[in-house]
Coordinates of C-alpha atoms in Angstrom, one line a residue:
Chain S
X1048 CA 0.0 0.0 0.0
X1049 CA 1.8 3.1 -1.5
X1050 CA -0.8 5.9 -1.2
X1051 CA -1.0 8.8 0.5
X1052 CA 1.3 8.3 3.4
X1053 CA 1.6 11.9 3.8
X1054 CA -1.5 12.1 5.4
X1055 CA -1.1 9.4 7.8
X1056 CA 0.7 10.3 11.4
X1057 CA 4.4 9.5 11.6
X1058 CA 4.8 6.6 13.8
X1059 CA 7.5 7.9 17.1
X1060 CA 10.2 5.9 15.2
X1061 CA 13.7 7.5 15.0
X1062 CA 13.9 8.4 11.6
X1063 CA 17.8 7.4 10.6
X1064 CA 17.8 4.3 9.0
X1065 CA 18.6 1.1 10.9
X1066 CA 18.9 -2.1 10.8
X1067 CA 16.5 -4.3 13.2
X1068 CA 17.5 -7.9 12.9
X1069 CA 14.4 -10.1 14.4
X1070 CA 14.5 -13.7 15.4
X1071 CA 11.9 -15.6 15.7
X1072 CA 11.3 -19.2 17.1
X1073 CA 8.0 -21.4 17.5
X1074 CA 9.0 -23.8 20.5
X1075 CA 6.8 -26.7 21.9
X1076 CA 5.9 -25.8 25.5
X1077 CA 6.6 -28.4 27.5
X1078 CA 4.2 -27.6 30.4
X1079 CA 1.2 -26.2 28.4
X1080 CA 1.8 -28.7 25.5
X1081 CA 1.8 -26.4 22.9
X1082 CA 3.8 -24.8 20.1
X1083 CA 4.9 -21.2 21.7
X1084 CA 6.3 -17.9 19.6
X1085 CA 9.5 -16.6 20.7
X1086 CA 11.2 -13.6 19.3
X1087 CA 14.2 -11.6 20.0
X1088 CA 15.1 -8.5 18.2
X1089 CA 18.1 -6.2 18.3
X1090 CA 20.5 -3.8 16.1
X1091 CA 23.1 -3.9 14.4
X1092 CA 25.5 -3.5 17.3
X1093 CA 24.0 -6.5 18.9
X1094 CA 22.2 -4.5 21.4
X1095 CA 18.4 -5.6 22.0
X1096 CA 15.4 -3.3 21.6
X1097 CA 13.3 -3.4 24.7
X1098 CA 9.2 -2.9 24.1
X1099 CA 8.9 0.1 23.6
X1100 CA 10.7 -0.1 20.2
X1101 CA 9.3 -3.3 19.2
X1102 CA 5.8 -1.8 19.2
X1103 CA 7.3 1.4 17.3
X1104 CA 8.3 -1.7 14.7
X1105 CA 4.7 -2.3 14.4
X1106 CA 5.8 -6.1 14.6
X1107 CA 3.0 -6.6 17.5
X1108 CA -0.8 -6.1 15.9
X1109 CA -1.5 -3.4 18.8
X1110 CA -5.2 -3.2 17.5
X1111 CA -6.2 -6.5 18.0
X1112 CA -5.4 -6.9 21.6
X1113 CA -7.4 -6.3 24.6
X1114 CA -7.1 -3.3 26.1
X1115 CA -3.4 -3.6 28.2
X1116 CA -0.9 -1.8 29.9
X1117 CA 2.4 -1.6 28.2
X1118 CA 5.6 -1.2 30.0
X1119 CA 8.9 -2.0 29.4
X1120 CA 8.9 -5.7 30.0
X1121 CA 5.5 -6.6 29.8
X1122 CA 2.3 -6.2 28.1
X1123 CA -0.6 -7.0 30.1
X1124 CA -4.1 -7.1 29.5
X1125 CA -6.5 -4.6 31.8
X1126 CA -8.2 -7.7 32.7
X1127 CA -5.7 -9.9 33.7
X1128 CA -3.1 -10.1 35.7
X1129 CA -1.2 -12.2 34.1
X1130 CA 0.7 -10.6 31.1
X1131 CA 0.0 -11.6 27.2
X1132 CA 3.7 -11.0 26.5
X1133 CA 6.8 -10.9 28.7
X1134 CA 10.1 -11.8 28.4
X1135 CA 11.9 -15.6 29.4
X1136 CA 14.4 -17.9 28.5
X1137 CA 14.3 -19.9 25.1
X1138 CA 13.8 -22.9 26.5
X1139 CA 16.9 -24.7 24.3
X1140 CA 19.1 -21.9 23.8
X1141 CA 18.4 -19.9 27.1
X1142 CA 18.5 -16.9 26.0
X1143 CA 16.5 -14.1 26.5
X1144 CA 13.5 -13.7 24.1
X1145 CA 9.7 -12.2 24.7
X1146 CA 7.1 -14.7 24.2
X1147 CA 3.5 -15.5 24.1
X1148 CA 2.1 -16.8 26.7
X1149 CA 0.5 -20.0 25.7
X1150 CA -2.2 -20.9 28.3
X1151 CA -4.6 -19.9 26.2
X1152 CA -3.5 -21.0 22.6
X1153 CA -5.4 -24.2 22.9
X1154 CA -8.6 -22.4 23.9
X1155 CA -7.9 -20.1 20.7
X1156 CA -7.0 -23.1 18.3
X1157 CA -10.0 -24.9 19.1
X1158 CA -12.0 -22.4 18.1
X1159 CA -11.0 -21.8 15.2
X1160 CA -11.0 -25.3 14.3
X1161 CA -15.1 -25.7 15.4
X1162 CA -15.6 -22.4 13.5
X1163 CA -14.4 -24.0 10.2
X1164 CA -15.8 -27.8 11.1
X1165 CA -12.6 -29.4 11.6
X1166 CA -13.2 -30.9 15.1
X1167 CA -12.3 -34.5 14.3
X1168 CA -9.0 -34.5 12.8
X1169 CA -6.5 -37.3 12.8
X1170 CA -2.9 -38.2 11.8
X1171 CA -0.4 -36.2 10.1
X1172 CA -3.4 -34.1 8.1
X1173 CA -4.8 -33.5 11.6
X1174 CA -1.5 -31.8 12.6
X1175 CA -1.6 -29.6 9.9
X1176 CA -4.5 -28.1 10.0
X1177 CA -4.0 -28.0 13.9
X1178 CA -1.1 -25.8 13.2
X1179 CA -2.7 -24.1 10.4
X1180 CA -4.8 -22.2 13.0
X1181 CA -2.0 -21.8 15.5
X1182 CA -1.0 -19.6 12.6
X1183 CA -4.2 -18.1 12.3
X1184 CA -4.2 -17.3 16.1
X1185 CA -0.6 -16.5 15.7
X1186 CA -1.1 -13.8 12.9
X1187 CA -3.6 -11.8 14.5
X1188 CA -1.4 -10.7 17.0
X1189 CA 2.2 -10.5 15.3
X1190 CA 2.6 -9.3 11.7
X1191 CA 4.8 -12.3 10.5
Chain F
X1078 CA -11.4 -26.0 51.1
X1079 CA -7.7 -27.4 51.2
X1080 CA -7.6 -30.4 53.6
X1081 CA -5.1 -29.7 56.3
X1082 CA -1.5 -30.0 55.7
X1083 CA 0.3 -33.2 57.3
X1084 CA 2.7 -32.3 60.1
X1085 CA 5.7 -34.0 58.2
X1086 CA 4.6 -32.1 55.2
X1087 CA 4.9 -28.6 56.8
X1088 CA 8.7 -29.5 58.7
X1089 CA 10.0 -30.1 54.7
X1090 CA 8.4 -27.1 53.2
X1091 CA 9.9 -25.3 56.3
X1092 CA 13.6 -27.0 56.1
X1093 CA 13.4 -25.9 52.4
X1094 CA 12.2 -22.4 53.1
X1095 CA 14.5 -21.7 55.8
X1096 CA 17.4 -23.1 53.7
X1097 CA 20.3 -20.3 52.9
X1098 CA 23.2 -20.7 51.2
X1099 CA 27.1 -18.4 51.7
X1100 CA 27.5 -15.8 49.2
X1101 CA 30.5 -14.1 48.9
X1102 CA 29.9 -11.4 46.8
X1103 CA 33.0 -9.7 45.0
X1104 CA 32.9 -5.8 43.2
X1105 CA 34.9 -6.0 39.8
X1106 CA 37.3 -3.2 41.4
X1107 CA 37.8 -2.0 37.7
X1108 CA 34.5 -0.5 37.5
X1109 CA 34.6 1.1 41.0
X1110 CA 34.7 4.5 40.6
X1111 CA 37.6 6.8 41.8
X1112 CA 37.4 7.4 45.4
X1113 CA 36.4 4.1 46.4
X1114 CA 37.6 2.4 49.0
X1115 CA 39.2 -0.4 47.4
X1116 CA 40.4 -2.5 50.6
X1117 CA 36.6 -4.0 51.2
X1118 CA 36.6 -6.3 48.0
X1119 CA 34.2 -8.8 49.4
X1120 CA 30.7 -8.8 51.3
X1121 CA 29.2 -11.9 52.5
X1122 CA 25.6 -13.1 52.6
X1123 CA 23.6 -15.5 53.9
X1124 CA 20.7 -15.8 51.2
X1125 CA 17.6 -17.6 51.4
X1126 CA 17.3 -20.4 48.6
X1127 CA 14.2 -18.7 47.9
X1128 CA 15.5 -15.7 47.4
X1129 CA 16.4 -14.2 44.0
X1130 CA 19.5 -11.8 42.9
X1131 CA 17.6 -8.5 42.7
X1132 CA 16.2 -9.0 45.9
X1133 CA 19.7 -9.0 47.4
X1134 CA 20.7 -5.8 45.8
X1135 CA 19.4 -3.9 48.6
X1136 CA 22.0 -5.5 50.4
X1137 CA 24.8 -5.2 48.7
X1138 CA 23.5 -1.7 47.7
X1139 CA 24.2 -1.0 51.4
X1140 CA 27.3 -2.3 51.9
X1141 CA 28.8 -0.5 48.9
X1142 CA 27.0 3.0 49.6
X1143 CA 28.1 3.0 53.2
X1144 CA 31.2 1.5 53.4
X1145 CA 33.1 1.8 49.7
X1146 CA 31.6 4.4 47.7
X1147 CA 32.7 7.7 48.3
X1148 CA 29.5 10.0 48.9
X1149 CA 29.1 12.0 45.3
X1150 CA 29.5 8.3 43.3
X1151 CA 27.0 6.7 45.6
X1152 CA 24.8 9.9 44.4
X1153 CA 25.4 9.1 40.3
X1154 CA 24.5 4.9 41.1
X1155 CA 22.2 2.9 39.2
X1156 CA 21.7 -0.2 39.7
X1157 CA 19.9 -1.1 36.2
X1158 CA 23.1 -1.7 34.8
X1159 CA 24.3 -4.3 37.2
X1160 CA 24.5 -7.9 36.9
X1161 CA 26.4 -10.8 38.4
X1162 CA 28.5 -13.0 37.2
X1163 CA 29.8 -16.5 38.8
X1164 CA 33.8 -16.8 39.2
X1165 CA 33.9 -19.4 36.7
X1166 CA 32.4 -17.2 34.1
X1167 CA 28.8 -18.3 34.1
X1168 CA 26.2 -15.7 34.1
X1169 CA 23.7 -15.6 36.5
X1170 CA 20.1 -15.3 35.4
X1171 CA 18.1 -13.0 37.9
X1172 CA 15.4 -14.8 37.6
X1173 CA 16.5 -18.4 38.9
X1174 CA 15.9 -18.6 42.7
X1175 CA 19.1 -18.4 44.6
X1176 CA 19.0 -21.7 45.5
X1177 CA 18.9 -22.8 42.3
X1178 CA 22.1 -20.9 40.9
X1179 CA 24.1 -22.2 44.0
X1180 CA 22.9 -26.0 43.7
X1181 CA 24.1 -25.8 39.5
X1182 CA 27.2 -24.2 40.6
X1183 CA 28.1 -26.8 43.2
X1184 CA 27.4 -29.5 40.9
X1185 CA 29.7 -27.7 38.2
X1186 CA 32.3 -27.3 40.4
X1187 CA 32.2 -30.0 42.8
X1188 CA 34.6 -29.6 45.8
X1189 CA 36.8 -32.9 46.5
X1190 CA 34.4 -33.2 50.0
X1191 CA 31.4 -31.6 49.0
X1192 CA 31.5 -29.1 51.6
X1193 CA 29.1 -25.6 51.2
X1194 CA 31.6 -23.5 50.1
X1195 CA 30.7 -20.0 49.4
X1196 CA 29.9 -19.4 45.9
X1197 CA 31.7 -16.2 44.7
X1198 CA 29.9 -14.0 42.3
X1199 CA 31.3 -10.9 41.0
X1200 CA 29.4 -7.7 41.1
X1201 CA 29.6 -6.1 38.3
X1202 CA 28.2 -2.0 38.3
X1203 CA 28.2 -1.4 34.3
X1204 CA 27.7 -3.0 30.9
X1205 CA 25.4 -5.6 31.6
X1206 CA 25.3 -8.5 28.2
X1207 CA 21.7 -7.8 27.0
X1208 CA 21.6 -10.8 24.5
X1209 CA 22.3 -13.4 27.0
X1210 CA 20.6 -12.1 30.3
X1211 CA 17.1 -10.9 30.5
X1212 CA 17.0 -6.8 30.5
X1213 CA 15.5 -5.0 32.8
X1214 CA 16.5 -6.6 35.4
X1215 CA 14.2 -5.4 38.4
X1216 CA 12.3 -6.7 41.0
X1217 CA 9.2 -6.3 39.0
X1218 CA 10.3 -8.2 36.4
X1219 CA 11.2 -10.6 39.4
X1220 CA 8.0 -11.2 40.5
X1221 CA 6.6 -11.3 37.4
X1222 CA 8.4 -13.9 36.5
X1223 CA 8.2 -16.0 39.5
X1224 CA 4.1 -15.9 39.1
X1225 CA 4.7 -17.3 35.8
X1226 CA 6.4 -20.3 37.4
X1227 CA 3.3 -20.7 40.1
X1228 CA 1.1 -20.8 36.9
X1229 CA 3.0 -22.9 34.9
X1230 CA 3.6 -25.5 38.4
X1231 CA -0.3 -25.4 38.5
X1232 CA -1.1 -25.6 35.1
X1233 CA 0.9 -29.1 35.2
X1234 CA -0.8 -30.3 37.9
X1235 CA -4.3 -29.9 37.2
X1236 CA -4.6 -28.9 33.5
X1237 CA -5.3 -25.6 34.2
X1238 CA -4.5 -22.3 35.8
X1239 CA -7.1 -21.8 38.3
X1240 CA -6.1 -22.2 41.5
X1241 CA -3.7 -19.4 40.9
X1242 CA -5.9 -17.5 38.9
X1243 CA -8.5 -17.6 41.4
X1244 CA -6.5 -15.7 44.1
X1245 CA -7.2 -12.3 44.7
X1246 CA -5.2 -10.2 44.0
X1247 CA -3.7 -9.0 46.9
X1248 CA -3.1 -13.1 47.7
X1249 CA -1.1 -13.0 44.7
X1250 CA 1.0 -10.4 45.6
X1251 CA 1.0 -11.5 49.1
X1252 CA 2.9 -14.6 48.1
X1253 CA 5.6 -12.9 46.4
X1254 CA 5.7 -10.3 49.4
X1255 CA 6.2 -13.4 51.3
X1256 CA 9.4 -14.2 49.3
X1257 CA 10.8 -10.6 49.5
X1258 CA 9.8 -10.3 53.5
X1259 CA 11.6 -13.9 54.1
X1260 CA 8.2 -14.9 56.4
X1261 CA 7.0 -18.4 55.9
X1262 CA 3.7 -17.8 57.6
X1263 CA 2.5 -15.1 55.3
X1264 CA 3.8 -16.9 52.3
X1265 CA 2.3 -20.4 53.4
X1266 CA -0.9 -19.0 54.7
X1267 CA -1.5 -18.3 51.2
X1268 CA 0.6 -21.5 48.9
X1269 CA -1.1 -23.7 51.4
X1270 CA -4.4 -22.5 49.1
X1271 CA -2.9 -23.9 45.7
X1272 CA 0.2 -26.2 46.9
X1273 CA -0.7 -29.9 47.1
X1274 CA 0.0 -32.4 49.8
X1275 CA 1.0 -35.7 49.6
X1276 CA -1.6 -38.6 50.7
X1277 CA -0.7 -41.7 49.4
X1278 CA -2.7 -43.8 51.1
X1279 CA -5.9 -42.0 49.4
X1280 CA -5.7 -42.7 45.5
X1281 CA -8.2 -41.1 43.9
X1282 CA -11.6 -43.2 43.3
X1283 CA -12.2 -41.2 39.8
X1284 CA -9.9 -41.4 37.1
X1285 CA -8.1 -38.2 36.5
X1286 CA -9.1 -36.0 33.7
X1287 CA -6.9 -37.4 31.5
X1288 CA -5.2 -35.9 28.3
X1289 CA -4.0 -38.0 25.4
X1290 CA -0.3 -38.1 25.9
X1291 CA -0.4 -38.7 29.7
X1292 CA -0.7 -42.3 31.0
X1293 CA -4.4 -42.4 32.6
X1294 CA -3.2 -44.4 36.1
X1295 CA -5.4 -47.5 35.4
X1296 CA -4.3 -50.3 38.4
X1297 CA -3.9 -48.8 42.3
X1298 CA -2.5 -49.9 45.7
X1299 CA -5.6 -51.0 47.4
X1300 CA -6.4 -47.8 49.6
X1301 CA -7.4 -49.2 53.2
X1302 CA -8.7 -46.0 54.0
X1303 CA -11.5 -44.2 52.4
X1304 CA -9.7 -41.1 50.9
X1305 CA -9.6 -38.1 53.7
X1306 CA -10.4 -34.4 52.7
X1307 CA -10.8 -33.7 48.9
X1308 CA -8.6 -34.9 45.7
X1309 CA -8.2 -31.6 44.9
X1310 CA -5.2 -31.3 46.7
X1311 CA -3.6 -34.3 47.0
X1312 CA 0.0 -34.6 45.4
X1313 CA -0.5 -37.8 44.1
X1314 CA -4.0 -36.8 42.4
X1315 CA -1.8 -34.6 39.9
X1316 CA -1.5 -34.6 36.0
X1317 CA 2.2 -34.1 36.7
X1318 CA 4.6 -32.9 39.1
X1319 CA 6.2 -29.9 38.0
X1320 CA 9.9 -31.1 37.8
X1321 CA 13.3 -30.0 35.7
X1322 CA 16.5 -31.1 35.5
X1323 CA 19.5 -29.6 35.4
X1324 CA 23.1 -31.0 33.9
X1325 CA 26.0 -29.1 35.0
X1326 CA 26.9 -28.3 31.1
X1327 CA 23.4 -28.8 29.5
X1328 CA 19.8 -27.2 28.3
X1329 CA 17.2 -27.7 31.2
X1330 CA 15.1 -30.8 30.7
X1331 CA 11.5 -30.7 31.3
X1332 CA 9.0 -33.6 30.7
X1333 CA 5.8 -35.1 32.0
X1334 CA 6.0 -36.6 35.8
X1335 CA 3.1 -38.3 36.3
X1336 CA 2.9 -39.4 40.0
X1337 CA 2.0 -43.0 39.0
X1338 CA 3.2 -44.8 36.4
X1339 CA 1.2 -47.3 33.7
X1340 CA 1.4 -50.2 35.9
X1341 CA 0.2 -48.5 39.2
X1342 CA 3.7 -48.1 40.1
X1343 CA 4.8 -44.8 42.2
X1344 CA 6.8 -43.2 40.1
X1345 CA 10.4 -42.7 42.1
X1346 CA 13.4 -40.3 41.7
X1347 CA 15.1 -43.9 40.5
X1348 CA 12.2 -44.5 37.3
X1349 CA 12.5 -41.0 37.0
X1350 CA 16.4 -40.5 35.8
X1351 CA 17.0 -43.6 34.4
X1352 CA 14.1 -43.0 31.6
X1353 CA 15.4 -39.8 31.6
X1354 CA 19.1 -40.0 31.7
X1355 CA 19.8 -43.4 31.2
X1356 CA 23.3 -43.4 30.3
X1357 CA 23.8 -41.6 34.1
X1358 CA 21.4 -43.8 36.0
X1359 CA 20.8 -47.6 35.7
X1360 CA 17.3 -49.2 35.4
X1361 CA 15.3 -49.7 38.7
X1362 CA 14.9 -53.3 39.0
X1363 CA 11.4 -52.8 39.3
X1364 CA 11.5 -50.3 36.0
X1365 CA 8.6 -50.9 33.4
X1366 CA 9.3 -54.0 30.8
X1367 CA 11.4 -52.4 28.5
X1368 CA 14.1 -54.0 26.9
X1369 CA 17.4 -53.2 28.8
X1370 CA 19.7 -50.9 27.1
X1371 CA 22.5 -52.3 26.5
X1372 CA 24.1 -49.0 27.0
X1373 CA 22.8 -48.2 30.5
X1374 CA 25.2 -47.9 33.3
X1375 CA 25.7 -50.9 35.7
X1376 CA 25.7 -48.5 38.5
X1377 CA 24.7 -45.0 38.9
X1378 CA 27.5 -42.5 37.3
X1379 CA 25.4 -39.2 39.0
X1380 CA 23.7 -38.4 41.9
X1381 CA 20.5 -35.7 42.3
X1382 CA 21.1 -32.5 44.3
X1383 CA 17.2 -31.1 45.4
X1384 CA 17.7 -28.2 47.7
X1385 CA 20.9 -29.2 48.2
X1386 CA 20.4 -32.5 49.8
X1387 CA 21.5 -35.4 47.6
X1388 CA 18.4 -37.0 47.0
X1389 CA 17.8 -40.7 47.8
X1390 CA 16.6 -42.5 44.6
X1391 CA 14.0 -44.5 46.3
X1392 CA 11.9 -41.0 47.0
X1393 CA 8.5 -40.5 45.0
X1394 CA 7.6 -37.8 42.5
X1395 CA 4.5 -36.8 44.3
X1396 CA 5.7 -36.3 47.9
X1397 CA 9.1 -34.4 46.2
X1398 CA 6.8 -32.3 44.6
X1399 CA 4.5 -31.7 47.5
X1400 CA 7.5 -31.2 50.0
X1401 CA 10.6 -30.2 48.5
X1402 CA 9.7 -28.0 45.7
X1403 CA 10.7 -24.2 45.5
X1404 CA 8.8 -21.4 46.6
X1405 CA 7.4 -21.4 42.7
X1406 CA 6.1 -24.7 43.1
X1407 CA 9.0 -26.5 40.9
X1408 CA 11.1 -29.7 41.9
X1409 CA 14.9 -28.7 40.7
X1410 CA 16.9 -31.6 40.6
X1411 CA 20.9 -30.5 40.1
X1412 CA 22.4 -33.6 38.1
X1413 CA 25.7 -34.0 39.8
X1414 CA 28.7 -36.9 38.2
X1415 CA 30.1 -39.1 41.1
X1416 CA 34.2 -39.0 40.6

């Protein structure tokens, strides 16, 4: 989408041109059985952006998450107490990263998966489609 | 309404609490700032297991401001830049309980007779290295992460996140004040609510809701007592008892712990680290009938460190989980290599 940028508002992003390297990681969880995002994300100089400039990378869908309170190492819905995002350790490498929280990816998958019929899946196809809507749930909250 | 907790249970989960280790904490004297006084190069501490590195800056914030900083540095100090480092070179990760980091480092560097040496960690007051520990390193962050644990402890036990969830709020934070405060009775008052207790004579009459990869415990011990007080609670009424491993050189290793296994069998630290490390620690003779590997050990090569008490073998999943877990509700067993 080209268009008329101009009469959008500049997004609070230093404007000197840098480069951001993200990684990203899906991980199994091993307590709530499920596939988890990681991500890590730092400069050129190897120093890593803290949340504030992740949001400014517009990497995080801001708009379709609950109402939360952003600070610099969480973001955490109004509603809960329990934060949406925060930061851990990848569990192999053990390094830093932020992650999803995954308590609720199941809940989200399944729905999903009764909205579009595909309750009784089984076998390899079954998996795929089971991950197909992690990647729904996935997308509507990161821009991958 | 949690039944009440055994007596025995209680003495453990205050042994563990009350456990400390020695700290000798060392400033890197390069990044002391002129006018220091550069004769006081170490402080000691006590710390609780249970305690976590930013909780003991205050400490050591103490000791450097009134006894080595002169007064217009101790003005210009901030203490988001520092982060410790083990002699050894290991970095230590703020958000590992105390206990933890000391346990790993003793079974890294095992004295010749085992003895609770301090471990010696270097202060260091500038340029903390953001890719490999977690940023913002605060208490906040602390907390926040050590609820996290609670969740994920409780989300392995019963399938879900209630129980902790359910608090209110200022239970919630009551527990970690608990941690920060040092006061068993105000953190137990409240773990008491969501911490289970080991009955084994009281197997549960109703299967377990059961998910497809764990085992769903089909054959029992024959209970001769109708089961007292609820399941809810009981340790060995659990999907799985929160548990991870730690090798000296190694990721940590984190798997389902059901408290029985498929043939009614408590599962014991023994079934336990010779399924999981089973190069380290030879089959139980009452192990499951696998085929023995001819690989496994003919006699245990390691030994478990859990709170720093070598572990016997023989102890059960459930009642380790129940009695000698952390503060955040996980059983860390230290994998130590005899000589």
């Amino acid at each position: 989408d080209g268009g008329d940028e101009s009469a959008l508002s500049p997004p609070t992003v230093k404007s000197q041109a840098r480069t951001v390297t993200i990684d990203q990681f899906i991980v199994y969880s091993a307590t709530f059985q499920v596939p988890t995002f990681y991500f890590s994300a730092h400069q050129s100089d190897g120093s890593t952006l803290g949340l504030g400039d992740i949001e400014a990378l517009r990497l995080l869908k801001a708009h379709s998450r609950p109402d939360s309170e952003i600070n610099s190492y969480a973001i955490t819905p109004i509603a809960s107490p329990f934060p949406l995002l925060s930061q851990g350790d990848h569990p192999t490498l053990g390094t830093p990263c932020w992650y999803f929280h995954p308590c609720e990816t199941s809940t989200a998958v399944q729905e999903i998966l009764h909205e579009i019929g595909e309750m009784d899946w089984e076998g390899e196809d079954g998996l795929a489609r089971w991950m197909g809507a992690w990647f729904s749930v996935l997308s509507s909250a990161v821009d991958l | 309404m949690a039944s009440s907790t055994p007596t025995a249970t209680t003495l453990f989960r205050r042994l563990c609490w009350d456990g400390t280790v020695p700290i000798e904490v060392k400033i890197d004297s390069k990044e002391l700032p002129a006018g220091s006084d550069r004769t006081l190069e170490s402080f000691y501490i006590r710390a609780p297991r249970v305690s976590y590195l930013p909780l003991l800056i205050q400490e050591v914030k103490t000791f450097l401001f009134d006894l080595v900083l002169d007064e217009a540095s101790a003005k210009d100090m901030k203490t988001d830049d520092w982060w410790f480092e083990a002699e050894g070179g290991a970095l230590l990760k703020w958000h590992w309980p105390v206990g933890l980091l000391y346990d790993l480092h003793l079974v890294a560097h095992p004295a010749p007779d085992f003895q609770m040496k301090p471990f010696t960690i270097i202060l260091h007051l500038a340029s903390p290295p953001t890719d490999k520990l977690l940023f913002t390193p605060s208490i906040e962050t602390c907390k926040q992460s050590f609820m996290g644990q609670l969740k994920e402890a409780d989300f392995l036990r019963w399938g879900n996140t209630k129980r902790v969830t359910g608090l209110r709020k200022e239970d919630q934070d009551g527990l970690w004040e608990g941690i920060v405060e040092h006061n068993f009775d105000d953190f137990w008052r409240i773990a008491s609510k969501i911490a289970p207790s080991p009955n084994p004579l009281a197997p549960p009459l109703t299967p377990n809701p059961s998910s497809p990869t764990l085992p769903a415990p089909s054959s029992r011990p024959a209970s001769t007592q109708p089961p007292s007080g609820s399941d809810r609670d009981n340790a060995y009424s659990v999907r799985s008892v929160p548990v991870r491993i730690y090798l000296p050189d190694g990721p940590v290793i984190q798997d389902l712990v059901p408290p029985f296994l498929e043939d009614g069998l408590p599962h014991s630290l023994n079934l336990f680290l010779s399924a999981q490390l089973p190069l380290l620690f030879k089959p139980s003779p009452t192990s499951p009938l696998t085929p023995v590997d001819p690989n496994a050990p003919k006699s245990n090569l390691a030994f478990a460190l859990i709170q720093g008490v070598i572990a016997p073998l023989d102890c059960e999943m459930a009642w380790l989980g129940a009695c000698m877990s952390g503060a955040d509700g996980w059983v860390n067993v230290c994998i130590g290599l005899d000589k």
